Amino acid sequence: MSDLDEADATVRVRFVVNGRKTACDVAPRDTLVDCLRTQLELTGTHAGCEMGACGACLVQLDGRAVHACLMFAVQADGARIDTIEGLSESGVIADLQAEFHRRNALQCGFCTPGMLINANELLSNVARPSREAIRDALSGNFCRCTGYEAIVDAIAAVAEARAAKAAQGAEGASS
């Protein structure tokens, strides 16, 4: 095989995307964000800076937020990937989405999927993060529109609501 043939060769990758087994033929140099957007038509994962600085391309890979622009699709072979579409359809982030809307924590919406992915991961690991911890978790997400305060407010409100609901559930279970 010549060098030119190898450059055009594709590799079959298999992963579970939003709960569905999927296979794609990709060039070894194709990024995960390109595979998700072009082959699977999951366009909620945005290609922003393509350097991992803006957070627009975040997805969950085996439960952890990763920059899909910095990862080759072949590196995700065998992984479980959840995109903003999957998290939204499953209802996992419904409270975050509602609070972002209620507090106008989005404007153009370009950064919102990445913000929601990061917020979901944070709240999955820390029940009641401080405002400083929320800001730290969002430090890899870039937004040109909102000024971040409404986003931090929305995440803090969801954290409080989830903690209150968990406390009610614990009280009900002990009665």
Short mmCIF file of C-alpha atoms in Angstrom, two decimals, residues 33-43:
data_model
loop_
_atom_site.label_atom_id
_atom_site.label_comp_id
_atom_site.label_asym_id
_atom_site.label_seq_id
_atom_site.Cartn_x
_atom_site.Cartn_y
_atom_site.Cartn_z
CA VAL A 33 -16.42 16.09 16.85
CA ASP A 34 -16.26 15.72 13.07
CA CYS A 35 -17.52 12.13 13.24
CA LEU A 36 -20.40 13.08 15.54
CA ARG A 37 -21.42 16.08 13.44
CA THR A 38 -20.94 14.80 9.91
CA GLN A 39 -21.55 11.06 10.09
CA LEU A 40 -24.03 10.84 12.97
CA GLU A 41 -25.61 14.28 12.42
CA LEU A 42 -25.37 15.13 16.13
CA THR A 43 -24.84 18.83 15.58
#
